[in-house]
PDB file of C-alpha atoms in Angstrom:
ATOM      1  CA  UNK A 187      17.713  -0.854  -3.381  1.00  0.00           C
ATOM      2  CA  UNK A 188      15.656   1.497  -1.137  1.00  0.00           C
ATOM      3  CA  UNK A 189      14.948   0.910   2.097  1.00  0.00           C
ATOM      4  CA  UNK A 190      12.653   2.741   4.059  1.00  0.00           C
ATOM      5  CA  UNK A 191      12.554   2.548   7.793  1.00  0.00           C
ATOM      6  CA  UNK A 192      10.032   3.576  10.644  1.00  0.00           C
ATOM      7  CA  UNK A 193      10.292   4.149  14.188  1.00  0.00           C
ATOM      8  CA  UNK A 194       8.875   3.248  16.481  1.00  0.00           C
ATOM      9  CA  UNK A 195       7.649  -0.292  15.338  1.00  0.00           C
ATOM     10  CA  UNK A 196       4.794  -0.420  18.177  1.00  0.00           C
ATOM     11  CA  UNK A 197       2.735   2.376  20.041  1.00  0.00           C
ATOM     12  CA  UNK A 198       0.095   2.425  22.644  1.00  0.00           C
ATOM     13  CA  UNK A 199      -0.949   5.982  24.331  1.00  0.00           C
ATOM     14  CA  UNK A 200      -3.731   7.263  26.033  1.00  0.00           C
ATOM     15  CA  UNK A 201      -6.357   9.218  24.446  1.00  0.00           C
ATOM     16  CA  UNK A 202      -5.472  12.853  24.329  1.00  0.00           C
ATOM     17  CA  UNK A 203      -1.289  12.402  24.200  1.00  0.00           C
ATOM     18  CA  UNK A 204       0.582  13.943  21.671  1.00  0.00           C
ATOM     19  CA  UNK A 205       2.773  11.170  19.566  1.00  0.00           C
ATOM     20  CA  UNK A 206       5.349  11.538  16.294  1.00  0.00           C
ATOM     21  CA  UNK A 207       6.131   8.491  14.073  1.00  0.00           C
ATOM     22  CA  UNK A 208       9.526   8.902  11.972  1.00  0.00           C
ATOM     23  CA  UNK A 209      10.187   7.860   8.466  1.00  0.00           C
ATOM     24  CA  UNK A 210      13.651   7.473   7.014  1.00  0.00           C
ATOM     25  CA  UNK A 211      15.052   6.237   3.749  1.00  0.00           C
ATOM     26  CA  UNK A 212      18.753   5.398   2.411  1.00  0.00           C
ATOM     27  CA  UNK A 213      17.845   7.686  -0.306  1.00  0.00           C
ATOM     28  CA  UNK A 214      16.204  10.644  -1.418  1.00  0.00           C
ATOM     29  CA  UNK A 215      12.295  10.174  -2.051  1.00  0.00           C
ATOM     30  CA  UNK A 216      10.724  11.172  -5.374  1.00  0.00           C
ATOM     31  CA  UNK A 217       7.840  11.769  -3.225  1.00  0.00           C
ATOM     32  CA  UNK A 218       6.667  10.640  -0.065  1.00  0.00           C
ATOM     33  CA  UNK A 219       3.187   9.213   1.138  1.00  0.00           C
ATOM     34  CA  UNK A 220       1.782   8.691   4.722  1.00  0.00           C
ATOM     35  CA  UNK A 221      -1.337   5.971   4.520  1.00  0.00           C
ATOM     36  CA  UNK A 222      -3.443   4.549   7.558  1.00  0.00           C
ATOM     37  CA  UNK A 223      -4.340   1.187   7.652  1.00  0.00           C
ATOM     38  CA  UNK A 224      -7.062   0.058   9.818  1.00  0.00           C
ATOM     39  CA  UNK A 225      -7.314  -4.393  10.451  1.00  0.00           C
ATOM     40  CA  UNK A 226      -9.148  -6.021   7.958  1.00  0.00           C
ATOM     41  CA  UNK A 227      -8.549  -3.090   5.480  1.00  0.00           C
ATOM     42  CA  UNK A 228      -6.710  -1.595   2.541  1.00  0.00           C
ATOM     43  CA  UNK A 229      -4.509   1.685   3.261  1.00  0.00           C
ATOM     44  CA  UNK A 230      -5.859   4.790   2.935  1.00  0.00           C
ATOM     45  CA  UNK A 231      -3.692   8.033   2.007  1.00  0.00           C
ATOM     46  CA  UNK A 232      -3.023  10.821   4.388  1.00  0.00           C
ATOM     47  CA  UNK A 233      -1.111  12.992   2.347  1.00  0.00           C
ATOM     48  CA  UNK A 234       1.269  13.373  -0.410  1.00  0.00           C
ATOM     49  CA  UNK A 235       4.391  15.813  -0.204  1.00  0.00           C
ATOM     50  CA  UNK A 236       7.044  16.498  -2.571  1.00  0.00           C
ATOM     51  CA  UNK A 237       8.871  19.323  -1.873  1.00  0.00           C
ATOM     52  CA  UNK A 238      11.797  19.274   1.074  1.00  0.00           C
ATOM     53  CA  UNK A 239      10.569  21.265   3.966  1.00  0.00           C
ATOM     54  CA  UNK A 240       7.361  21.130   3.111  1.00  0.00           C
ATOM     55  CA  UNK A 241       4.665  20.789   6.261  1.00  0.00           C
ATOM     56  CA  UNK A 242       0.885  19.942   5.548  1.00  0.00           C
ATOM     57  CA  UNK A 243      -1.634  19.750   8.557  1.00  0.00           C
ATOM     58  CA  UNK A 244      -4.765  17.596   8.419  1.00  0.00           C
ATOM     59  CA  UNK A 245      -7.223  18.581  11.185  1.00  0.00           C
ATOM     60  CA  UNK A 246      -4.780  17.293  13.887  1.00  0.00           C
ATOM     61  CA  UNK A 247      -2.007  15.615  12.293  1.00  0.00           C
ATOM     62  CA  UNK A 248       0.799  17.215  10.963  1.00  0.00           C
ATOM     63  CA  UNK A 249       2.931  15.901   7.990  1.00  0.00           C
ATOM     64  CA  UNK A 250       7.122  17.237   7.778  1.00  0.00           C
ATOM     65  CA  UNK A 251       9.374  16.082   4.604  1.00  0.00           C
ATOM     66  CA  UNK A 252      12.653  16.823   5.515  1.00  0.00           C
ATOM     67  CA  UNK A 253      14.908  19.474   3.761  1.00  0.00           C
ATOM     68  CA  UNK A 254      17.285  16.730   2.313  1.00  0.00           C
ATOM     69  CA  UNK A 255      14.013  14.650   1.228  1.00  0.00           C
ATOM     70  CA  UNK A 256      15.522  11.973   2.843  1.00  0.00           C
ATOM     71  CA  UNK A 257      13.247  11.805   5.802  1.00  0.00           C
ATOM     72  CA  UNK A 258       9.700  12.755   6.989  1.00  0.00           C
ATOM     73  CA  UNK A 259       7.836  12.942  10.769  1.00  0.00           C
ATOM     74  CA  UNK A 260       3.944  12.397  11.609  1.00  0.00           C
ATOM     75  CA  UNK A 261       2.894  13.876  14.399  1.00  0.00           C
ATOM     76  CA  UNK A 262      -0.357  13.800  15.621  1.00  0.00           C
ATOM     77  CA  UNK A 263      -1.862  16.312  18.579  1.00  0.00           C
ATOM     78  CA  UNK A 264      -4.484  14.826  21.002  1.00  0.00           C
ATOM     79  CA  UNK A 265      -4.653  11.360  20.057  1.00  0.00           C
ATOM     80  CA  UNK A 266      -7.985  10.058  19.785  1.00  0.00           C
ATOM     81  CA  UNK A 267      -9.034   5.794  19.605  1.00  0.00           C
ATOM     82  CA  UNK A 268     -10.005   6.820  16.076  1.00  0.00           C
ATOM     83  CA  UNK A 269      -6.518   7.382  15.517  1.00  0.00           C
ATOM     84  CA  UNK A 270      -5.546   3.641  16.118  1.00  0.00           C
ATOM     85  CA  UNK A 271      -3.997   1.719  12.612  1.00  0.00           C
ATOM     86  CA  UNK A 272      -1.151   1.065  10.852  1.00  0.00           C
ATOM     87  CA  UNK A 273       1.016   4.172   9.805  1.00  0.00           C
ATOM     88  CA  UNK A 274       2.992   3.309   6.556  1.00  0.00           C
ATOM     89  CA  UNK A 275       5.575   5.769   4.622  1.00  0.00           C
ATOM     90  CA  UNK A 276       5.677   5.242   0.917  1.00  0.00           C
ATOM     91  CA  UNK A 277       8.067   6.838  -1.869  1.00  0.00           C
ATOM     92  CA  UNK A 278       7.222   6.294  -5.164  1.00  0.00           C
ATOM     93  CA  UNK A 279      11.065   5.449  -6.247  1.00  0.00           C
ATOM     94  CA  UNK A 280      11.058   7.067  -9.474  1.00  0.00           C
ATOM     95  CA  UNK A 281       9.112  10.535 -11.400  1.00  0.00           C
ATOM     96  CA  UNK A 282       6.768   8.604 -13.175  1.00  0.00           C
ATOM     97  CA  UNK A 283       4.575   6.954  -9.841  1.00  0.00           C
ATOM     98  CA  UNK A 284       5.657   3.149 -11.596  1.00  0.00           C
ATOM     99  CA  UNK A 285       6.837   1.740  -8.430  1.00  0.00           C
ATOM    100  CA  UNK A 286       6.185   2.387  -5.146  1.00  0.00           C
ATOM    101  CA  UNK A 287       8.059   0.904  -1.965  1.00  0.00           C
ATOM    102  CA  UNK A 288       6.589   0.859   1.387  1.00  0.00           C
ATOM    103  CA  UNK A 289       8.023   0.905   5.114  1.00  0.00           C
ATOM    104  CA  UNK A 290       7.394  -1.831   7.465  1.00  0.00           C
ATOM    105  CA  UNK A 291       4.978   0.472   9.556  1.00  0.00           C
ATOM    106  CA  UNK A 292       4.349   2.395  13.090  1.00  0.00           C
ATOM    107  CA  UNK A 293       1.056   0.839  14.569  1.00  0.00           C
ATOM    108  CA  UNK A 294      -0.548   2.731  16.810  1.00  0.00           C
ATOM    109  CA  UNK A 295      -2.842   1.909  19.466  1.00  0.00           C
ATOM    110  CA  UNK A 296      -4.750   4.607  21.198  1.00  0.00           C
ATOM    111  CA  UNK A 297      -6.516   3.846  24.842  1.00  0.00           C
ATOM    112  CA  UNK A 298      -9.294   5.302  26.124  1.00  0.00           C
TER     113      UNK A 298
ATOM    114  CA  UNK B  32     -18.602   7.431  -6.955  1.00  0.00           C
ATOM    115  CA  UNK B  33     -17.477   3.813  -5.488  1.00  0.00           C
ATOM    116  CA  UNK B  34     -13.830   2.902  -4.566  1.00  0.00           C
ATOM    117  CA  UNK B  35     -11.564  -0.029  -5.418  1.00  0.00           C
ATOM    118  CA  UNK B  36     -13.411  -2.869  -5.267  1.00  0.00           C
ATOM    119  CA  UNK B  37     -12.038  -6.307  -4.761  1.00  0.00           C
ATOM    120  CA  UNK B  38     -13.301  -9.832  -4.835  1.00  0.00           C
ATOM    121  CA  UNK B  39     -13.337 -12.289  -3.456  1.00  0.00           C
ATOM    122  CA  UNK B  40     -12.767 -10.788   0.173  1.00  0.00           C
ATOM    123  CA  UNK B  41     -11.100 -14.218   1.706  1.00  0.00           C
ATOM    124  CA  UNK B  42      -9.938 -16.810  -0.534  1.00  0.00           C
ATOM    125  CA  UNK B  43      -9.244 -20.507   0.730  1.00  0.00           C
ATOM    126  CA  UNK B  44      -7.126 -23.308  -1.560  1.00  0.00           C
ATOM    127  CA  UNK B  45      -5.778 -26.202  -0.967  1.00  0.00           C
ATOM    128  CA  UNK B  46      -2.017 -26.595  -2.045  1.00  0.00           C
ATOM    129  CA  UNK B  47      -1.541 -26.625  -5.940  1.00  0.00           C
ATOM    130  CA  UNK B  48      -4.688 -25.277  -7.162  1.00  0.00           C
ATOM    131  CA  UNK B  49      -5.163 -21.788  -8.774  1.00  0.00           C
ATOM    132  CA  UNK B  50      -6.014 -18.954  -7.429  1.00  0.00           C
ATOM    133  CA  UNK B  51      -7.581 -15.911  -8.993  1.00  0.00           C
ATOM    134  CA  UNK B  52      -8.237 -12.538  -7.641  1.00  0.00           C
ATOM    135  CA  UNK B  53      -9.878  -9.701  -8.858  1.00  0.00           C
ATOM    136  CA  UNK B  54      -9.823  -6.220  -8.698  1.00  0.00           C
ATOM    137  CA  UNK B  55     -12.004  -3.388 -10.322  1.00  0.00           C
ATOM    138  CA  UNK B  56     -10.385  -0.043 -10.124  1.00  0.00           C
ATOM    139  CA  UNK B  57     -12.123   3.547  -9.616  1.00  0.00           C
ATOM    140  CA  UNK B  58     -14.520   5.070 -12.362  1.00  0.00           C
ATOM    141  CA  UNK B  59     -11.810   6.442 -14.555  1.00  0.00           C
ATOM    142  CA  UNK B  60      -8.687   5.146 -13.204  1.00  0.00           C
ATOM    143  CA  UNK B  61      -6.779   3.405 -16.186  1.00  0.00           C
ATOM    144  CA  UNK B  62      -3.494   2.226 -13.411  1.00  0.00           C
ATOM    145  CA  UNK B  63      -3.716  -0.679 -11.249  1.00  0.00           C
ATOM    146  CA  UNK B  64      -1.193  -1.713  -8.591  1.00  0.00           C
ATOM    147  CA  UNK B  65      -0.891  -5.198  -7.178  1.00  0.00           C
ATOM    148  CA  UNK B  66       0.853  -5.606  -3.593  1.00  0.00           C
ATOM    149  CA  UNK B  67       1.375  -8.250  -1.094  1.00  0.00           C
ATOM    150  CA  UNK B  68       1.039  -8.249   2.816  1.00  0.00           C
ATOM    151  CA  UNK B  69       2.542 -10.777   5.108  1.00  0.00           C
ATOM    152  CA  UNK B  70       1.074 -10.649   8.630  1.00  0.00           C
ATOM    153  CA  UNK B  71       2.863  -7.795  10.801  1.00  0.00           C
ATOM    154  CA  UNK B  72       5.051  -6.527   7.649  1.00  0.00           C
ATOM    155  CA  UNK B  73       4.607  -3.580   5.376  1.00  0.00           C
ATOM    156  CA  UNK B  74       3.272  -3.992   1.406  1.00  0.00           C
ATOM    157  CA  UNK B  75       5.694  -5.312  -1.089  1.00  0.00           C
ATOM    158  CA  UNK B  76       5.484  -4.006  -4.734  1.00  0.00           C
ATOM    159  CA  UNK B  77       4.020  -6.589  -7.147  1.00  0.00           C
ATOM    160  CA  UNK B  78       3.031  -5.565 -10.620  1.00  0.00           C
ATOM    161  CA  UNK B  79       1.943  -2.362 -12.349  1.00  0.00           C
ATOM    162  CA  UNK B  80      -0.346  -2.296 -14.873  1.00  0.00           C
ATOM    163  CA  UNK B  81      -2.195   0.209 -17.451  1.00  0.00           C
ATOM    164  CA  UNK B  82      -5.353  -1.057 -19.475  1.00  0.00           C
ATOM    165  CA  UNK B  83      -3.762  -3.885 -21.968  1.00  0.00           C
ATOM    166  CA  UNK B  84       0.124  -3.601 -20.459  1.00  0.00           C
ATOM    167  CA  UNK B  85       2.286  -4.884 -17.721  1.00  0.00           C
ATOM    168  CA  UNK B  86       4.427  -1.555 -17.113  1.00  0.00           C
ATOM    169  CA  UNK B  87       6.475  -3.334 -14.129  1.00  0.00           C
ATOM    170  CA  UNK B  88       6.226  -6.504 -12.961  1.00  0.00           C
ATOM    171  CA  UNK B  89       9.506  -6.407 -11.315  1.00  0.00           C
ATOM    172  CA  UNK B  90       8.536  -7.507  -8.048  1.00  0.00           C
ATOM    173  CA  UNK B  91       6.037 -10.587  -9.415  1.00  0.00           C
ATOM    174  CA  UNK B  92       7.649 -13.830  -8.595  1.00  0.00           C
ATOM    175  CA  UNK B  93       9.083 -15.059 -11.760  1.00  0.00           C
ATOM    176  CA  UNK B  94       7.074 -18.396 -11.936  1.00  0.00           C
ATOM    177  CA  UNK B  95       3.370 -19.255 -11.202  1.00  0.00           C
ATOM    178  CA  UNK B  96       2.089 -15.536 -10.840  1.00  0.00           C
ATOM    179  CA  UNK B  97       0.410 -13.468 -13.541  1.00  0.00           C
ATOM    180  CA  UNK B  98      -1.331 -10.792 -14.236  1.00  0.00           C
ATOM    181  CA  UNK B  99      -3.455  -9.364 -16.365  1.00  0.00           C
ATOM    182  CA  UNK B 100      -5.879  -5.842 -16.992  1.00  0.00           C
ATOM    183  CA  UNK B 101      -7.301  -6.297 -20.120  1.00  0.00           C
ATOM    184  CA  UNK B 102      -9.237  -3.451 -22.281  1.00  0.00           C
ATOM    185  CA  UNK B 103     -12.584  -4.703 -20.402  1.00  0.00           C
ATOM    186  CA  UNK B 104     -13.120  -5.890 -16.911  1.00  0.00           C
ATOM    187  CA  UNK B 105     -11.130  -6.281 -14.172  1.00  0.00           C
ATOM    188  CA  UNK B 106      -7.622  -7.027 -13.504  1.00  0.00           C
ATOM    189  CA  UNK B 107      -6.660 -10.148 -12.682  1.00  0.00           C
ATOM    190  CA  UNK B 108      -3.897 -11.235 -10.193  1.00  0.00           C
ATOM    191  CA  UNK B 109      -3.505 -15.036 -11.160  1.00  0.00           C
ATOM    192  CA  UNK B 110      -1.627 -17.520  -8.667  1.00  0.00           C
ATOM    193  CA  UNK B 111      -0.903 -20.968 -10.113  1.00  0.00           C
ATOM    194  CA  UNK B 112      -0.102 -24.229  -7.818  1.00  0.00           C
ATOM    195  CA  UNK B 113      -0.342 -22.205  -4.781  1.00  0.00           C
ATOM    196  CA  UNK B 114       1.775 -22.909  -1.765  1.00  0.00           C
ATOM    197  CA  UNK B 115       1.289 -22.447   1.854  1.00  0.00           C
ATOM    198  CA  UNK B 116       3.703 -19.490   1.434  1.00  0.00           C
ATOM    199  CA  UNK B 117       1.247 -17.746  -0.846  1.00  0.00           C
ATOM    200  CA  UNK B 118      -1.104 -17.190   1.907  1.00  0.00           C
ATOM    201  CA  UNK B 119      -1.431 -13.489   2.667  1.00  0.00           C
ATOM    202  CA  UNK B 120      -3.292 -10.397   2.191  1.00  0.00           C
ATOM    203  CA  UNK B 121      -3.351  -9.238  -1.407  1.00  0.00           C
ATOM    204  CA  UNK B 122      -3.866  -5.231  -1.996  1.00  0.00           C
ATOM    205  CA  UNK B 123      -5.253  -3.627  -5.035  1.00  0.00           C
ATOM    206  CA  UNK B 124      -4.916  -0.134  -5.963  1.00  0.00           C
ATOM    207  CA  UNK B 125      -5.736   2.588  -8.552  1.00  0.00           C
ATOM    208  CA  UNK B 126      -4.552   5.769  -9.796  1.00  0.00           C
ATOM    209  CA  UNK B 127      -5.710   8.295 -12.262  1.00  0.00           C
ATOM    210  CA  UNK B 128      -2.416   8.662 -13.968  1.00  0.00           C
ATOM    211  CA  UNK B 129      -1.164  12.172 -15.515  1.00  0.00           C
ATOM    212  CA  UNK B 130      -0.613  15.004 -12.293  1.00  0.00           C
ATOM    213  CA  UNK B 131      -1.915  12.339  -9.725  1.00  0.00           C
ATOM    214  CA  UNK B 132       0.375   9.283 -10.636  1.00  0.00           C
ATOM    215  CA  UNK B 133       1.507   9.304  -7.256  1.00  0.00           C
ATOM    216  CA  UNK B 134      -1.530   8.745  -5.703  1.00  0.00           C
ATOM    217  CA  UNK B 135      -3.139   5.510  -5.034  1.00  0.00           C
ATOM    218  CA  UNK B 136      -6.513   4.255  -3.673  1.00  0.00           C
ATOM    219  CA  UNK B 137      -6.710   0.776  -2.210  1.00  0.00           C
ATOM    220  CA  UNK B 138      -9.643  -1.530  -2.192  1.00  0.00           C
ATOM    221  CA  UNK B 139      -9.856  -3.879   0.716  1.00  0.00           C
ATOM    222  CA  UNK B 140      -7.912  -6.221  -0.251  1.00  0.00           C
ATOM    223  CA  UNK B 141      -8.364 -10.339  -0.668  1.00  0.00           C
ATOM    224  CA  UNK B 142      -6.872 -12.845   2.101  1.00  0.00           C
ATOM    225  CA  UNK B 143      -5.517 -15.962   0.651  1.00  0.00           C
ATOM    226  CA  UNK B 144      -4.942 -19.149   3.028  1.00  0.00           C
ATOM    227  CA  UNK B 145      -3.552 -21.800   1.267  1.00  0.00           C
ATOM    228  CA  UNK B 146      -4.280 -25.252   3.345  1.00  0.00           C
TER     229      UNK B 146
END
């Protein structure tokens, strides 16, 4: 069975710090995904990346997959309240997107 | 075009009645996704389901849960005899299939207490 792990569990920063948020599995992902989930909502997706190595950048947050696929860093420049959720890693444990298993979660709180 | 929508929002029963929970994917999206959230933990797999078939249902509690996404309408996430341990936050999503199977939009979700 996968696991997937993230690290840290909880984190509160001051507006305008720089912060990463780690995601590891026991296994190699099919493909990962990084959602945000605000209270009182559903998670939204971030990004989606497949290939080992691969880095995407959204406005200030910037997505890593590791080379092995095993493992995968958020890190997000200039932290801003609007930044404060939930942080969940996904895989979708197979090629065909049938089954998806989610990490426990970074959650991020953001000061001004 | 409008998201994943899910009703009811928050959901009270009292212990052993039924509990049914909707959710209407996005225009066009023929997969649906049912998870569960326990305060402070991550989303746990439920059921996957295409229009008329239950693809995976591995992580659906063998007895007293069900679900359904029939050919019209929404799909259904049925709880029978609930229990205080069925209270929690239950997630919806939808994905276009084909290319973009591994993408999946969430709705907001429906709280169940169970009193």
């Amino acid at each position: 069975t996968q696991l997937l792990e993230q690290s840290p569990q909880f984190l509160s920063i001051q507006e305008g710090e720089n912060l990463t948020v780690y995601c590891n599995s026991s296994s190699v992902f099919s493909s990962l995904q990084w959602y945000r989930q605000e209270p009182g909502e559903g998670p939204v997706l971030l990004v989606t990346v497949v290939t080992g190595g691969e880095v995407k950048k959204l406005k200030r947050l910037t997505f890593q997959f590791g080379d092995a696929r095993k493992d995968s860093s958020l890190h997000i420049t200039a932290a801003q309240p609007g930044d404060t959720g939930l942080y969940l890693c996904a895989d979708s444990r197979d090629n065909y997107g049938q089954n998806f298993v989610f990490g426990p979660g970074t959650r991020l709180s953001v000061l001004p | 075009n409008a998201g994943v929508m899910q009703n009811p929002r928050h959901l009270v029963r009292r212990r052993g009645q039924e509990a049914r929970l909707r959710c209407s994917p996005m225009k066009g999206h023929s997969h649906v996704y049912w998870y569960r959230q326990l305060p402070e933990e991550g989303l746990k797999f439920m059921v996957y389901l295409q229009k008329e078939n239950i693809i995976d249902e591995s992580g659906m509690p063998k007895e007293r849960f069900s679900a359904e996404f029939p050919k019209e309408g929404p799909s259904i996430l049925r709880i029978q005899q609930v229990v205080r341990g069925d209270s929690a936050a239950y997630f919806c999503a939808s994905s276009p299939g084909g290319g973009s199977l591994y993408e999946q939009y969430f709705g907001p979700g429906t709280r169940l207490t169970v009193t």
